[in-house]
Amino acid sequence: MKTKITTTLLLFLTAMIWGLAFVAQVDGVEHIGSFAINGIRYPIGVISLLPVVLFFERGRVDGAERKRTVIASIVAGTILFGASTLQQIGIEYTRSAGVAGFITGLYTVLVPIGCFLIFKHKTGINVWIGAILAVIGLFLLCYRVGDGFSFGVGELLLLLGSFLWTAHVIVIDRLGKNIRSLHFALGQFSVCSVLSIVLMLIFDRPTISGVMDAKWALLYCGVLSVGVAYTLQVVAQKKADPTFAAIILSTESVFSAIGGSIFGIDSISWLGYIGCAVMFCGIVISQLPTRKQIKQNDSETQKE
């Protein structure tokens, strides 16, 4: 019981750190460009994750596993780069942590749908119900009372980013087997760092004063969002049921909206918050296990 409580708290802490990272990203873009934010925060994340990898993964890695890790890191890191770039530019347009958090969170609904379309995996009715609720919630979130439906460039970029986050999750699932998770994480963050730095040097060229003004946002996104949160997730998910972990981690979007309101950077309407609630219900419903999955889990538990 004590282990379950600890695991739950770690997962909630991870979701909170990730959710509040949207607030930090909004703050950071007030001082430097989107490419500069990613070009600085990801290298910071790699540096913060390095001691964790050295501590938890001390064993030798054979040549075959090293090759698999490099290939997986390049593929996943490139997709991560695309997803995070679209997300950060979308945030630059919307300047809303809540909107960014909830639209990005749609990937949790899109992943099972993507697996169904690409790999013909069986998908429960709960996924389709969740998808419908997510679309309704997105409409309410983008509806402006008196102005009608408003889906701008920022929302579009965030939505496109959520499709790439979906691809990122699927790629991790397909390529992340038989390789060490922390090595994989460090590898893909390193690839993302290099690509982000290239874009930063081409398009942004941030000033030292701008970077210093954004230092807390960059440190939060780099150290806490990457180094600390990813470590907490790895530790917690070793002892947590995958479905339970997914539902807890989906509260990331809720924390983004709460953080945006507390720090006064969001101006979401009451209808928008209803949309957030509907989207969150859709996200949670899509993660619930089907009867067949429950029966399989019960039978596996009995065998053990």
PDB file of N, CA and C in Angstrom, residues 138-235:
ATOM      1  N   LEU A 138     -12.274  20.442 -27.774  1.00  0.00           N
ATOM      2  CA  LEU A 138     -11.418  21.338 -28.556  1.00  0.00           C
ATOM      3  C   LEU A 138     -12.241  22.462 -29.186  1.00  0.00           C
ATOM      4  N   PHE A 139     -13.446  22.120 -29.661  1.00  0.00           N
ATOM      5  CA  PHE A 139     -14.333  23.134 -30.241  1.00  0.00           C
ATOM      6  C   PHE A 139     -14.703  24.183 -29.190  1.00  0.00           C
ATOM      7  N   LEU A 140     -15.070  23.717 -27.991  1.00  0.00           N
ATOM      8  CA  LEU A 140     -15.451  24.645 -26.920  1.00  0.00           C
ATOM      9  C   LEU A 140     -14.266  25.500 -26.485  1.00  0.00           C
ATOM     10  N   LEU A 141     -13.078  24.889 -26.463  1.00  0.00           N
ATOM     11  CA  LEU A 141     -11.874  25.616 -26.057  1.00  0.00           C
ATOM     12  C   LEU A 141     -11.555  26.746 -27.041  1.00  0.00           C
ATOM     13  N   CYS A 142     -11.836  26.510 -28.314  1.00  0.00           N
ATOM     14  CA  CYS A 142     -11.517  27.503 -29.354  1.00  0.00           C
ATOM     15  C   CYS A 142     -12.700  28.402 -29.695  1.00  0.00           C
ATOM     16  N   TYR A 143     -13.818  28.231 -28.993  1.00  0.00           N
ATOM     17  CA  TYR A 143     -15.002  29.054 -29.279  1.00  0.00           C
ATOM     18  C   TYR A 143     -14.962  30.313 -28.420  1.00  0.00           C
ATOM     19  N   ARG A 144     -15.080  31.452 -29.034  1.00  0.00           N
ATOM     20  CA  ARG A 144     -15.076  32.725 -28.322  1.00  0.00           C
ATOM     21  C   ARG A 144     -16.498  33.263 -28.284  1.00  0.00           C
ATOM     22  N   VAL A 145     -17.028  33.446 -27.072  1.00  0.00           N
ATOM     23  CA  VAL A 145     -18.388  33.955 -26.915  1.00  0.00           C
ATOM     24  C   VAL A 145     -18.498  35.326 -27.580  1.00  0.00           C
ATOM     25  N   GLY A 146     -19.422  35.456 -28.518  1.00  0.00           N
ATOM     26  CA  GLY A 146     -19.611  36.714 -29.237  1.00  0.00           C
ATOM     27  C   GLY A 146     -18.843  36.785 -30.540  1.00  0.00           C
ATOM     28  N   ASP A 147     -17.752  35.990 -30.647  1.00  0.00           N
ATOM     29  CA  ASP A 147     -16.934  36.002 -31.863  1.00  0.00           C
ATOM     30  C   ASP A 147     -17.049  34.711 -32.667  1.00  0.00           C
ATOM     31  N   GLY A 148     -17.529  33.651 -32.014  1.00  0.00           N
ATOM     32  CA  GLY A 148     -17.651  32.374 -32.700  1.00  0.00           C
ATOM     33  C   GLY A 148     -16.385  31.536 -32.603  1.00  0.00           C
ATOM     34  N   PHE A 149     -16.298  30.525 -33.464  1.00  0.00           N
ATOM     35  CA  PHE A 149     -15.176  29.593 -33.450  1.00  0.00           C
ATOM     36  C   PHE A 149     -13.918  30.275 -33.977  1.00  0.00           C
ATOM     37  N   SER A 150     -12.847  30.192 -33.216  1.00  0.00           N
ATOM     38  CA  SER A 150     -11.589  30.838 -33.601  1.00  0.00           C
ATOM     39  C   SER A 150     -10.442  29.846 -33.447  1.00  0.00           C
ATOM     40  N   PHE A 151     -10.015  29.298 -34.572  1.00  0.00           N
ATOM     41  CA  PHE A 151      -8.920  28.326 -34.571  1.00  0.00           C
ATOM     42  C   PHE A 151      -7.773  28.930 -35.373  1.00  0.00           C
ATOM     43  N   GLY A 152      -6.850  29.568 -34.656  1.00  0.00           N
ATOM     44  CA  GLY A 152      -5.795  30.322 -35.307  1.00  0.00           C
ATOM     45  C   GLY A 152      -4.560  29.513 -35.639  1.00  0.00           C
ATOM     46  N   VAL A 153      -3.523  30.219 -36.049  1.00  0.00           N
ATOM     47  CA  VAL A 153      -2.253  29.593 -36.424  1.00  0.00           C
ATOM     48  C   VAL A 153      -1.648  28.845 -35.239  1.00  0.00           C
ATOM     49  N   GLY A 154      -1.701  29.462 -34.054  1.00  0.00           N
ATOM     50  CA  GLY A 154      -1.130  28.831 -32.870  1.00  0.00           C
ATOM     51  C   GLY A 154      -1.793  27.515 -32.537  1.00  0.00           C
ATOM     52  N   GLU A 155      -3.127  27.501 -32.553  1.00  0.00           N
ATOM     53  CA  GLU A 155      -3.865  26.270 -32.265  1.00  0.00           C
ATOM     54  C   GLU A 155      -3.565  25.198 -33.315  1.00  0.00           C
ATOM     55  N   LEU A 156      -3.458  25.633 -34.579  1.00  0.00           N
ATOM     56  CA  LEU A 156      -3.152  24.681 -35.654  1.00  0.00           C
ATOM     57  C   LEU A 156      -1.779  24.049 -35.457  1.00  0.00           C
ATOM     58  N   LEU A 157      -0.790  24.870 -35.110  1.00  0.00           N
ATOM     59  CA  LEU A 157       0.560  24.349 -34.883  1.00  0.00           C
ATOM     60  C   LEU A 157       0.590  23.389 -33.700  1.00  0.00           C
ATOM     61  N   LEU A 158      -0.141  23.722 -32.644  1.00  0.00           N
ATOM     62  CA  LEU A 158      -0.208  22.833 -31.480  1.00  0.00           C
ATOM     63  C   LEU A 158      -0.872  21.509 -31.842  1.00  0.00           C
ATOM     64  N   LEU A 159      -1.920  21.579 -32.673  1.00  0.00           N
ATOM     65  CA  LEU A 159      -2.610  20.358 -33.093  1.00  0.00           C
ATOM     66  C   LEU A 159      -1.704  19.497 -33.971  1.00  0.00           C
ATOM     67  N   LEU A 160      -0.994  20.132 -34.904  1.00  0.00           N
ATOM     68  CA  LEU A 160      -0.032  19.392 -35.725  1.00  0.00           C
ATOM     69  C   LEU A 160       1.055  18.779 -34.842  1.00  0.00           C
ATOM     70  N   GLY A 161       1.453  19.537 -33.824  1.00  0.00           N
ATOM     71  CA  GLY A 161       2.432  19.016 -32.877  1.00  0.00           C
ATOM     72  C   GLY A 161       1.929  17.796 -32.141  1.00  0.00           C
ATOM     73  N   SER A 162       0.632  17.782 -31.798  1.00  0.00           N
ATOM     74  CA  SER A 162       0.068  16.635 -31.076  1.00  0.00           C
ATOM     75  C   SER A 162       0.108  15.374 -31.933  1.00  0.00           C
ATOM     76  N   PHE A 163       0.000  15.532 -33.267  1.00  0.00           N
ATOM     77  CA  PHE A 163       0.137  14.375 -34.157  1.00  0.00           C
ATOM     78  C   PHE A 163       1.570  13.850 -34.132  1.00  0.00           C
ATOM     79  N   LEU A 164       2.534  14.766 -34.057  1.00  0.00           N
ATOM     80  CA  LEU A 164       3.928  14.330 -33.959  1.00  0.00           C
ATOM     81  C   LEU A 164       4.226  13.717 -32.597  1.00  0.00           C
ATOM     82  N   TRP A 165       3.601  14.252 -31.523  1.00  0.00           N
ATOM     83  CA  TRP A 165       3.759  13.618 -30.209  1.00  0.00           C
ATOM     84  C   TRP A 165       3.193  12.199 -30.247  1.00  0.00           C
ATOM     85  N   THR A 166       2.101  12.019 -30.995  1.00  0.00           N
ATOM     86  CA  THR A 166       1.517  10.690 -31.169  1.00  0.00           C
ATOM     87  C   THR A 166       2.517   9.761 -31.846  1.00  0.00           C
ATOM     88  N   ALA A 167       3.120  10.248 -32.930  1.00  0.00           N
ATOM     89  CA  ALA A 167       4.127   9.455 -33.639  1.00  0.00           C
ATOM     90  C   ALA A 167       5.315   9.149 -32.736  1.00  0.00           C
ATOM     91  N   HIS A 168       5.673  10.106 -31.894  1.00  0.00           N
ATOM     92  CA  HIS A 168       6.802   9.929 -30.975  1.00  0.00           C
ATOM     93  C   HIS A 168       6.538   8.789 -29.996  1.00  0.00           C
ATOM     94  N   VAL A 169       5.332   8.758 -29.434  1.00  0.00           N
ATOM     95  CA  VAL A 169       4.970   7.696 -28.487  1.00  0.00           C
ATOM     96  C   VAL A 169       4.986   6.336 -29.180  1.00  0.00           C
ATOM     97  N   ILE A 170       4.435   6.273 -30.395  1.00  0.00           N
ATOM     98  CA  ILE A 170       4.377   5.009 -31.134  1.00  0.00           C
ATOM     99  C   ILE A 170       5.781   4.528 -31.481  1.00  0.00           C
ATOM    100  N   VAL A 171       6.645   5.445 -31.900  1.00  0.00           N
ATOM    101  CA  VAL A 171       8.025   5.085 -32.244  1.00  0.00           C
ATOM    102  C   VAL A 171       8.773   4.577 -31.018  1.00  0.00           C
ATOM    103  N   ILE A 172       8.582   5.226 -29.879  1.00  0.00           N
ATOM    104  CA  ILE A 172       9.223   4.774 -28.640  1.00  0.00           C
ATOM    105  C   ILE A 172       8.773   3.361 -28.297  1.00  0.00           C
ATOM    106  N   ASP A 173       7.476   3.100 -28.472  1.00  0.00           N
ATOM    107  CA  ASP A 173       6.939   1.768 -28.179  1.00  0.00           C
ATOM    108  C   ASP A 173       7.530   0.719 -29.118  1.00  0.00           C
ATOM    109  N   ARG A 174       7.703   1.075 -30.397  1.00  0.00           N
ATOM    110  CA  ARG A 174       8.192   0.108 -31.385  1.00  0.00           C
ATOM    111  C   ARG A 174       9.708  -0.081 -31.327  1.00  0.00           C
ATOM    112  N   LEU A 175      10.445   1.002 -31.095  1.00  0.00           N
ATOM    113  CA  LEU A 175      11.904   0.933 -31.140  1.00  0.00           C
ATOM    114  C   LEU A 175      12.556   0.863 -29.764  1.00  0.00           C
ATOM    115  N   GLY A 176      11.776   1.144 -28.717  1.00  0.00           N
ATOM    116  CA  GLY A 176      12.359   1.224 -27.384  1.00  0.00           C
ATOM    117  C   GLY A 176      12.523  -0.103 -26.673  1.00  0.00           C
ATOM    118  N   LYS A 177      12.076  -1.180 -27.314  1.00  0.00           N
ATOM    119  CA  LYS A 177      12.199  -2.500 -26.695  1.00  0.00           C
ATOM    120  C   LYS A 177      13.630  -3.012 -26.845  1.00  0.00           C
ATOM    121  N   ASN A 178      14.076  -3.732 -25.836  1.00  0.00           N
ATOM    122  CA  ASN A 178      15.409  -4.346 -25.841  1.00  0.00           C
ATOM    123  C   ASN A 178      16.556  -3.335 -25.833  1.00  0.00           C
ATOM    124  N   ILE A 179      16.251  -2.092 -25.434  1.00  0.00           N
ATOM    125  CA  ILE A 179      17.323  -1.122 -25.192  1.00  0.00           C
ATOM    126  C   ILE A 179      17.042  -0.435 -23.856  1.00  0.00           C
ATOM    127  N   ARG A 180      18.046   0.117 -23.251  1.00  0.00           N
ATOM    128  CA  ARG A 180      17.897   0.730 -21.933  1.00  0.00           C
ATOM    129  C   ARG A 180      17.196   2.078 -22.056  1.00  0.00           C
ATOM    130  N   SER A 181      16.153   2.230 -21.249  1.00  0.00           N
ATOM    131  CA  SER A 181      15.275   3.397 -21.384  1.00  0.00           C
ATOM    132  C   SER A 181      16.009   4.718 -21.162  1.00  0.00           C
ATOM    133  N   LEU A 182      16.899   4.768 -20.176  1.00  0.00           N
ATOM    134  CA  LEU A 182      17.606   6.019 -19.903  1.00  0.00           C
ATOM    135  C   LEU A 182      18.625   6.344 -20.998  1.00  0.00           C
ATOM    136  N   HIS A 183      19.270   5.309 -21.542  1.00  0.00           N
ATOM    137  CA  HIS A 183      20.180   5.534 -22.670  1.00  0.00           C
ATOM    138  C   HIS A 183      19.400   6.065 -23.871  1.00  0.00           C
ATOM    139  N   PHE A 184      18.231   5.487 -24.083  1.00  0.00           N
ATOM    140  CA  PHE A 184      17.357   5.913 -25.178  1.00  0.00           C
ATOM    141  C   PHE A 184      16.925   7.362 -24.973  1.00  0.00           C
ATOM    142  N   ALA A 185      16.553   7.694 -23.741  1.00  0.00           N
ATOM    143  CA  ALA A 185      16.118   9.065 -23.435  1.00  0.00           C
ATOM    144  C   ALA A 185      17.248  10.056 -23.691  1.00  0.00           C
ATOM    145  N   LEU A 186      18.429   9.726 -23.183  1.00  0.00           N
ATOM    146  CA  LEU A 186      19.579  10.616 -23.365  1.00  0.00           C
ATOM    147  C   LEU A 186      19.913  10.778 -24.850  1.00  0.00           C
ATOM    148  N   GLY A 187      19.817   9.683 -25.596  1.00  0.00           N
ATOM    149  CA  GLY A 187      20.125   9.723 -27.018  1.00  0.00           C
ATOM    150  C   GLY A 187      19.163  10.601 -27.799  1.00  0.00           C
ATOM    151  N   GLN A 188      17.869  10.420 -27.561  1.00  0.00           N
ATOM    152  CA  GLN A 188      16.900  11.212 -28.331  1.00  0.00           C
ATOM    153  C   GLN A 188      16.920  12.683 -27.930  1.00  0.00           C
ATOM    154  N   PHE A 189      17.140  12.967 -26.653  1.00  0.00           N
ATOM    155  CA  PHE A 189      17.262  14.363 -26.231  1.00  0.00           C
ATOM    156  C   PHE A 189      18.512  15.009 -26.831  1.00  0.00           C
ATOM    157  N   SER A 190      19.565  14.220 -26.992  1.00  0.00           N
ATOM    158  CA  SER A 190      20.798  14.741 -27.598  1.00  0.00           C
ATOM    159  C   SER A 190      20.573  15.089 -29.067  1.00  0.00           C
ATOM    160  N   VAL A 191      19.885  14.205 -29.790  1.00  0.00           N
ATOM    161  CA  VAL A 191      19.570  14.471 -31.201  1.00  0.00           C
ATOM    162  C   VAL A 191      18.702  15.718 -31.322  1.00  0.00           C
ATOM    163  N   CYS A 192      17.690  15.796 -30.470  1.00  0.00           N
ATOM    164  CA  CYS A 192      16.801  16.962 -30.464  1.00  0.00           C
ATOM    165  C   CYS A 192      17.582  18.236 -30.144  1.00  0.00           C
ATOM    166  N   SER A 193      18.546  18.135 -29.240  1.00  0.00           N
ATOM    167  CA  SER A 193      19.372  19.292 -28.866  1.00  0.00           C
ATOM    168  C   SER A 193      20.161  19.818 -30.055  1.00  0.00           C
ATOM    169  N   VAL A 194      20.810  18.909 -30.777  1.00  0.00           N
ATOM    170  CA  VAL A 194      21.636  19.309 -31.923  1.00  0.00           C
ATOM    171  C   VAL A 194      20.784  20.001 -32.983  1.00  0.00           C
ATOM    172  N   LEU A 195      19.641  19.407 -33.320  1.00  0.00           N
ATOM    173  CA  LEU A 195      18.762  19.986 -34.339  1.00  0.00           C
ATOM    174  C   LEU A 195      18.204  21.337 -33.886  1.00  0.00           C
ATOM    175  N   SER A 196      17.877  21.437 -32.597  1.00  0.00           N
ATOM    176  CA  SER A 196      17.337  22.694 -32.064  1.00  0.00           C
ATOM    177  C   SER A 196      18.390  23.797 -32.069  1.00  0.00           C
ATOM    178  N   ILE A 197      19.627  23.432 -31.759  1.00  0.00           N
ATOM    179  CA  ILE A 197      20.721  24.411 -31.777  1.00  0.00           C
ATOM    180  C   ILE A 197      20.941  24.937 -33.196  1.00  0.00           C
ATOM    181  N   VAL A 198      20.867  24.048 -34.180  1.00  0.00           N
ATOM    182  CA  VAL A 198      21.043  24.458 -35.582  1.00  0.00           C
ATOM    183  C   VAL A 198      19.994  25.497 -35.966  1.00  0.00           C
ATOM    184  N   LEU A 199      18.718  25.229 -35.636  1.00  0.00           N
ATOM    185  CA  LEU A 199      17.652  26.187 -35.947  1.00  0.00           C
ATOM    186  C   LEU A 199      17.851  27.503 -35.199  1.00  0.00           C
ATOM    187  N   MET A 200      18.289  27.403 -33.955  1.00  0.00           N
ATOM    188  CA  MET A 200      18.520  28.610 -33.157  1.00  0.00           C
ATOM    189  C   MET A 200      19.594  29.485 -33.804  1.00  0.00           C
ATOM    190  N   LEU A 201      20.683  28.868 -34.233  1.00  0.00           N
ATOM    191  CA  LEU A 201      21.780  29.630 -34.836  1.00  0.00           C
ATOM    192  C   LEU A 201      21.384  30.239 -36.179  1.00  0.00           C
ATOM    193  N   ILE A 202      20.464  29.577 -36.888  1.00  0.00           N
ATOM    194  CA  ILE A 202      20.030  30.090 -38.193  1.00  0.00           C
ATOM    195  C   ILE A 202      19.005  31.212 -38.048  1.00  0.00           C
ATOM    196  N   PHE A 203      18.021  31.015 -37.151  1.00  0.00           N
ATOM    197  CA  PHE A 203      16.868  31.917 -37.125  1.00  0.00           C
ATOM    198  C   PHE A 203      16.800  32.884 -35.938  1.00  0.00           C
ATOM    199  N   ASP A 204      17.403  32.541 -34.803  1.00  0.00           N
ATOM    200  CA  ASP A 204      17.154  33.354 -33.608  1.00  0.00           C
ATOM    201  C   ASP A 204      18.327  34.218 -33.149  1.00  0.00           C
ATOM    202  N   ARG A 205      19.474  33.611 -32.930  1.00  0.00           N
ATOM    203  CA  ARG A 205      20.637  34.340 -32.400  1.00  0.00           C
ATOM    204  C   ARG A 205      20.253  35.158 -31.158  1.00  0.00           C
ATOM    205  N   PRO A 206      19.884  34.510 -30.048  1.00  0.00           N
ATOM    206  CA  PRO A 206      19.438  35.243 -28.854  1.00  0.00           C
ATOM    207  C   PRO A 206      20.555  36.072 -28.233  1.00  0.00           C
ATOM    208  N   THR A 207      20.174  37.172 -27.606  1.00  0.00           N
ATOM    209  CA  THR A 207      21.145  38.018 -26.906  1.00  0.00           C
ATOM    210  C   THR A 207      21.383  37.463 -25.505  1.00  0.00           C
ATOM    211  N   ILE A 208      22.512  37.820 -24.925  1.00  0.00           N
ATOM    212  CA  ILE A 208      22.827  37.365 -23.567  1.00  0.00           C
ATOM    213  C   ILE A 208      21.801  37.909 -22.580  1.00  0.00           C
ATOM    214  N   SER A 209      21.396  39.159 -22.759  1.00  0.00           N
ATOM    215  CA  SER A 209      20.408  39.751 -21.846  1.00  0.00           C
ATOM    216  C   SER A 209      19.068  39.032 -21.951  1.00  0.00           C
ATOM    217  N   GLY A 210      18.679  38.646 -23.170  1.00  0.00           N
ATOM    218  CA  GLY A 210      17.427  37.914 -23.350  1.00  0.00           C
ATOM    219  C   GLY A 210      17.471  36.555 -22.680  1.00  0.00           C
ATOM    220  N   VAL A 211      18.591  35.864 -22.832  1.00  0.00           N
ATOM    221  CA  VAL A 211      18.757  34.550 -22.200  1.00  0.00           C
ATOM    222  C   VAL A 211      18.723  34.680 -20.682  1.00  0.00           C
ATOM    223  N   MET A 212      19.364  35.709 -20.149  1.00  0.00           N
ATOM    224  CA  MET A 212      19.369  35.914 -18.702  1.00  0.00           C
ATOM    225  C   MET A 212      17.966  36.220 -18.183  1.00  0.00           C
ATOM    226  N   ASP A 213      17.194  36.969 -18.963  1.00  0.00           N
ATOM    227  CA  ASP A 213      15.813  37.259 -18.558  1.00  0.00           C
ATOM    228  C   ASP A 213      14.954  35.991 -18.557  1.00  0.00           C
ATOM    229  N   ALA A 214      15.302  35.049 -19.433  1.00  0.00           N
ATOM    230  CA  ALA A 214      14.518  33.810 -19.544  1.00  0.00           C
ATOM    231  C   ALA A 214      15.154  32.652 -18.782  1.00  0.00           C
ATOM    232  N   LYS A 215      16.166  32.948 -17.956  1.00  0.00           N
ATOM    233  CA  LYS A 215      16.965  31.882 -17.343  1.00  0.00           C
ATOM    234  C   LYS A 215      16.147  30.926 -16.489  1.00  0.00           C
ATOM    235  N   TRP A 216      15.185  31.442 -15.704  1.00  0.00           N
ATOM    236  CA  TRP A 216      14.416  30.554 -14.829  1.00  0.00           C
ATOM    237  C   TRP A 216      13.503  29.636 -15.634  1.00  0.00           C
ATOM    238  N   ALA A 217      12.926  30.183 -16.699  1.00  0.00           N
ATOM    239  CA  ALA A 217      12.085  29.359 -17.573  1.00  0.00           C
ATOM    240  C   ALA A 217      12.917  28.273 -18.247  1.00  0.00           C
ATOM    241  N   LEU A 218      14.113  28.636 -18.701  1.00  0.00           N
ATOM    242  CA  LEU A 218      14.988  27.677 -19.371  1.00  0.00           C
ATOM    243  C   LEU A 218      15.475  26.599 -18.416  1.00  0.00           C
ATOM    244  N   LEU A 219      15.833  27.000 -17.201  1.00  0.00           N
ATOM    245  CA  LEU A 219      16.289  26.031 -16.202  1.00  0.00           C
ATOM    246  C   LEU A 219      15.162  25.097 -15.797  1.00  0.00           C
ATOM    247  N   TYR A 220      13.957  25.653 -15.656  1.00  0.00           N
ATOM    248  CA  TYR A 220      12.806  24.811 -15.297  1.00  0.00           C
ATOM    249  C   TYR A 220      12.567  23.775 -16.390  1.00  0.00           C
ATOM    250  N   CYS A 221      12.492  24.249 -17.648  1.00  0.00           N
ATOM    251  CA  CYS A 221      12.208  23.337 -18.760  1.00  0.00           C
ATOM    252  C   CYS A 221      13.328  22.327 -18.969  1.00  0.00           C
ATOM    253  N   GLY A 222      14.566  22.739 -18.723  1.00  0.00           N
ATOM    254  CA  GLY A 222      15.687  21.845 -18.925  1.00  0.00           C
ATOM    255  C   GLY A 222      15.911  20.874 -17.783  1.00  0.00           C
ATOM    256  N   VAL A 223      16.105  21.413 -16.580  1.00  0.00           N
ATOM    257  CA  VAL A 223      16.445  20.576 -15.424  1.00  0.00           C
ATOM    258  C   VAL A 223      15.232  19.813 -14.900  1.00  0.00           C
ATOM    259  N   LEU A 224      14.140  20.528 -14.609  1.00  0.00           N
ATOM    260  CA  LEU A 224      12.980  19.873 -14.004  1.00  0.00           C
ATOM    261  C   LEU A 224      12.176  19.053 -15.011  1.00  0.00           C
ATOM    262  N   SER A 225      11.831  19.660 -16.155  1.00  0.00           N
ATOM    263  CA  SER A 225      10.967  18.980 -17.115  1.00  0.00           C
ATOM    264  C   SER A 225      11.646  17.776 -17.760  1.00  0.00           C
ATOM    265  N   VAL A 226      12.951  17.869 -18.006  1.00  0.00           N
ATOM    266  CA  VAL A 226      13.671  16.758 -18.630  1.00  0.00           C
ATOM    267  C   VAL A 226      14.360  15.890 -17.578  1.00  0.00           C
ATOM    268  N   GLY A 227      15.332  16.454 -16.877  1.00  0.00           N
ATOM    269  CA  GLY A 227      16.135  15.665 -15.948  1.00  0.00           C
ATOM    270  C   GLY A 227      15.356  15.056 -14.803  1.00  0.00           C
ATOM    271  N   VAL A 228      14.631  15.885 -14.050  1.00  0.00           N
ATOM    272  CA  VAL A 228      13.915  15.410 -12.851  1.00  0.00           C
ATOM    273  C   VAL A 228      12.664  14.624 -13.219  1.00  0.00           C
ATOM    274  N   ALA A 229      11.794  15.212 -14.052  1.00  0.00           N
ATOM    275  CA  ALA A 229      10.505  14.582 -14.351  1.00  0.00           C
ATOM    276  C   ALA A 229      10.674  13.244 -15.063  1.00  0.00           C
ATOM    277  N   TYR A 230      11.597  13.175 -16.013  1.00  0.00           N
ATOM    278  CA  TYR A 230      11.768  11.910 -16.726  1.00  0.00           C
ATOM    279  C   TYR A 230      12.291  10.833 -15.785  1.00  0.00           C
ATOM    280  N   THR A 231      13.181  11.198 -14.872  1.00  0.00           N
ATOM    281  CA  THR A 231      13.689  10.244 -13.891  1.00  0.00           C
ATOM    282  C   THR A 231      12.564   9.749 -12.989  1.00  0.00           C
ATOM    283  N   LEU A 232      11.721  10.670 -12.519  1.00  0.00           N
ATOM    284  CA  LEU A 232      10.583  10.289 -11.683  1.00  0.00           C
ATOM    285  C   LEU A 232       9.649   9.348 -12.427  1.00  0.00           C
ATOM    286  N   GLN A 233       9.418   9.625 -13.706  1.00  0.00           N
ATOM    287  CA  GLN A 233       8.535   8.778 -14.498  1.00  0.00           C
ATOM    288  C   GLN A 233       9.091   7.362 -14.614  1.00  0.00           C
ATOM    289  N   VAL A 234      10.381   7.248 -14.904  1.00  0.00           N
ATOM    290  CA  VAL A 234      11.008   5.936 -15.047  1.00  0.00           C
ATOM    291  C   VAL A 234      10.924   5.151 -13.744  1.00  0.00           C
ATOM    292  N   VAL A 235      11.223   5.814 -12.625  1.00  0.00           N
ATOM    293  CA  VAL A 235      11.181   5.157 -11.314  1.00  0.00           C
ATOM    294  C   VAL A 235       9.758   4.734 -10.966  1.00  0.00           C
TER     295      VAL A 235
END
